[in-house]
Short mmCIF file of C-alpha atoms and ligand atoms in Angstrom, two decimals:
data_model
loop_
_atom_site.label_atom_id
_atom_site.label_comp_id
_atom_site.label_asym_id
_atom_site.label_seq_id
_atom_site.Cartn_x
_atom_site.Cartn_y
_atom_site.Cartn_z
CA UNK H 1 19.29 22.43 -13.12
CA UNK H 2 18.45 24.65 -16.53
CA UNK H 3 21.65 24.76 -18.94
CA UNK H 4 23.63 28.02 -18.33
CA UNK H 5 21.21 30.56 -21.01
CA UNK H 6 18.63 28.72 -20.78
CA UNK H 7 15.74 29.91 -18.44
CA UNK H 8 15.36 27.84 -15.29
CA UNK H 9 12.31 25.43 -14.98
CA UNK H 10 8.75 26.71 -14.49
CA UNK H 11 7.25 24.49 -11.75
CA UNK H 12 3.65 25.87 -13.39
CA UNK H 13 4.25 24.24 -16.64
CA UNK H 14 1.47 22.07 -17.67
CA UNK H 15 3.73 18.93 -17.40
CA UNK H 16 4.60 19.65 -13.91
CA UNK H 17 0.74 19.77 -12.65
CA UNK H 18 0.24 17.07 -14.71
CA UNK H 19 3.23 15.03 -12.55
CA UNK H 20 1.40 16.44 -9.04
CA UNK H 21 -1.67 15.43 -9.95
CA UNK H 22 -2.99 18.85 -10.01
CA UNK H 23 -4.87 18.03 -13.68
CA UNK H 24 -5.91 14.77 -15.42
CA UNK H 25 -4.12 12.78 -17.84
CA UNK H 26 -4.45 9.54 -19.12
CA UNK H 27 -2.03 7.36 -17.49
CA UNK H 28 -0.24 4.95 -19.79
CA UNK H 29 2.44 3.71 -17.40
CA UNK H 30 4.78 5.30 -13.93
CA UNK H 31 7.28 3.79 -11.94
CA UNK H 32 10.08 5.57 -10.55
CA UNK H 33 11.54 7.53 -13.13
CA UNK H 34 9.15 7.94 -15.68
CA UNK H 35 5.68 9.30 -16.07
CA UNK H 36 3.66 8.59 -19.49
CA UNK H 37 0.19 9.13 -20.75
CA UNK H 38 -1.78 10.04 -23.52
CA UNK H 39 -1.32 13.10 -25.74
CA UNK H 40 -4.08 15.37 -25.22
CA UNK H 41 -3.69 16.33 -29.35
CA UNK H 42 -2.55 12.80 -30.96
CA UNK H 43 -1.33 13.10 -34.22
CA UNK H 44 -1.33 8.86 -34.37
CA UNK H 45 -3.04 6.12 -33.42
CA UNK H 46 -0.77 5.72 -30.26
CA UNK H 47 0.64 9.37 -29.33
CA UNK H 48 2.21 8.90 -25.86
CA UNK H 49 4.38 11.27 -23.78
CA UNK H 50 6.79 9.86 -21.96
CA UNK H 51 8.46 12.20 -19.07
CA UNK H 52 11.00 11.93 -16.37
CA UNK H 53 9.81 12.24 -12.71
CA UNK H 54 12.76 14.75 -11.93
CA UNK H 55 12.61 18.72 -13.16
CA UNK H 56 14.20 18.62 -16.15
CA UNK H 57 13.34 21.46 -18.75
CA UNK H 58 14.78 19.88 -21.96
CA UNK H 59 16.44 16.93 -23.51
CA UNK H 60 19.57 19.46 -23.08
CA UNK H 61 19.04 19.77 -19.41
CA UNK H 62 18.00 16.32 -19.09
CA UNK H 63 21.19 15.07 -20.79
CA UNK H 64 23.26 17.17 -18.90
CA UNK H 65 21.83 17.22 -15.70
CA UNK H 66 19.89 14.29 -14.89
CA UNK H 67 21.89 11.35 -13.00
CA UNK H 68 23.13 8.07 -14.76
CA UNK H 69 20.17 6.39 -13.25
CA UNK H 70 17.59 8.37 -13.72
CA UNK H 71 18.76 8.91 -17.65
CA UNK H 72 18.89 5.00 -17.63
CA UNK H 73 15.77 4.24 -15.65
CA UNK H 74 13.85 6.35 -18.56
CA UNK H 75 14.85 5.10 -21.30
CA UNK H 76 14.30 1.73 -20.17
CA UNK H 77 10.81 3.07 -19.27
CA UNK H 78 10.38 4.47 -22.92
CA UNK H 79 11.24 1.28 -24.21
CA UNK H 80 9.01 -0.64 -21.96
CA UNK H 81 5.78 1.13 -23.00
CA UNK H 82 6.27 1.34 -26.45
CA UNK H 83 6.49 -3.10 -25.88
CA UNK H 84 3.84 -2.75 -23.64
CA UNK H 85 1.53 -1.09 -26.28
CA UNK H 86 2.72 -3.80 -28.56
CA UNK H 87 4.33 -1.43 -30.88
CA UNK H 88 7.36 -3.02 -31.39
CA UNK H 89 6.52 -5.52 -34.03
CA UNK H 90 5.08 -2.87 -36.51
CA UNK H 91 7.48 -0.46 -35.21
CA UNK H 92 7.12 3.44 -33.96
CA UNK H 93 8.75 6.77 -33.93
CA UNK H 94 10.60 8.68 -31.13
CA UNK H 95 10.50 12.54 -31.16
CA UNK H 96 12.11 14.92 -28.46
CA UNK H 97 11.81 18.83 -29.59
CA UNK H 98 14.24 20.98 -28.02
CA UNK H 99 13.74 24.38 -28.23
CA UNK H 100 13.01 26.98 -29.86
CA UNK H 101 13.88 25.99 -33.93
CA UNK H 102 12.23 22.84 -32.85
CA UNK H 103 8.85 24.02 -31.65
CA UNK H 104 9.02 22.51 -27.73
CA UNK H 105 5.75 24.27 -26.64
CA UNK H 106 5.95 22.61 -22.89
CA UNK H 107 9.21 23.31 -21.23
CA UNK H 108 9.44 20.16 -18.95
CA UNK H 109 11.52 17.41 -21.33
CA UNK H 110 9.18 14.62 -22.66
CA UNK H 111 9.73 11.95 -25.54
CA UNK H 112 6.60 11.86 -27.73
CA UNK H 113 5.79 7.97 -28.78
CA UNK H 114 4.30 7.75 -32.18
CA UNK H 115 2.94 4.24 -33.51
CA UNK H 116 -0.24 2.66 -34.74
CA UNK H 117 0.27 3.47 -38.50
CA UNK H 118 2.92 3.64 -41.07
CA UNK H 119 4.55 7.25 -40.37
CA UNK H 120 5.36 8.54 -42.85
CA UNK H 121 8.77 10.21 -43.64
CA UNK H 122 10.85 11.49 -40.79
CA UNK H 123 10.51 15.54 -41.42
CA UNK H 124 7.58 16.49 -44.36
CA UNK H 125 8.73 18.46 -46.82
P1 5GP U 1 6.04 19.76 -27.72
O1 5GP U 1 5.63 20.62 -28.88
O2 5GP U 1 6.39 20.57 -26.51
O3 5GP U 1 7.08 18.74 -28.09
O4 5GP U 1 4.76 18.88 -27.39
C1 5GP U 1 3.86 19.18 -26.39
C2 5GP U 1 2.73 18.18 -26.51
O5 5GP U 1 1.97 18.25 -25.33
C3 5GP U 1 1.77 18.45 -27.68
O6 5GP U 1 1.73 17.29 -28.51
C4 5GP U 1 0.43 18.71 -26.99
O7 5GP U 1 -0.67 18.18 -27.69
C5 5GP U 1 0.61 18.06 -25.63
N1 5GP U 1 -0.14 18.68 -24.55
C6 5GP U 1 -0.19 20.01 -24.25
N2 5GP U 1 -0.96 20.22 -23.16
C7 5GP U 1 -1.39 19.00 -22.77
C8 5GP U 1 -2.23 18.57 -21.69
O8 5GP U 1 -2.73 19.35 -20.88
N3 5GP U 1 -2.46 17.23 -21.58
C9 5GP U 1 -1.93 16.33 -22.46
N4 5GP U 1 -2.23 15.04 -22.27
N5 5GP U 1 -1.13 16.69 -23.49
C10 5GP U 1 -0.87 18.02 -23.64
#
């Protein structure tokens, strides 16, 4: 469910075809909560995004709406992939935008996976 002011979810959003199969991606990893693949735009060596299976339009709907196990049963997922891609030795960066201020141009929450070079500082400028 959206958070009250918040519009509700777009089942057209390019995140959602992606999840039905309606349009390619490159799979990176699914099981039952999680969906991940390639960034179509990476801005790093490894640029995953990681997304629940459920309709969630935000990290603030997610949060607020998704169940204990399904909130569990992702991040475990994120975590999983990031080993899998042997990331975790060197190390990599989580990112979630939310919003407006923060830029979210697809309205179906994901968790962007950044690794594969040093990063750099947190927020340029
Ligand atoms: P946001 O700004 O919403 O946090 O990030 C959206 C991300 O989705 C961007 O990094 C963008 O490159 C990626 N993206 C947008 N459309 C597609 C698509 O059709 N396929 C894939 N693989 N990534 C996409």
């Amino acid at each position: 469910m959206p958070v009250s002011g918040l519009p509700p979810y777009d089942t057209q959003n390019i995140f959602a075809r992606i999840l039905r199969g309606e349009i390619p991606a490159g799979k990176v990893y699914e099981d039952d909560f999680a969906f991940a693949f390639n960034d179509i735009n990476p801005q790093a060596p490894a640029h995953v995004l990681v997304i629940p299976k459920g309709s969630y339009c935000s990290f603030a709907d997610f949060s607020a709406s998704a169940s204990d196990a399904e909130i569990a049963g992702f991040i475990r997922a994120v975590g999983k992939i990031a080993k899998d891609l042997g990331l975790e030795a060197p190390g990599y960066r989580l990112l979630a935008n939310m919003g407006e201020h923060a830029g979210q141009e697809v309205p179906h929450f994901h968790v962007h996976l950044f690794g594969g070079r040093p990063l750099g500082r947190m927020i340029p400028g």
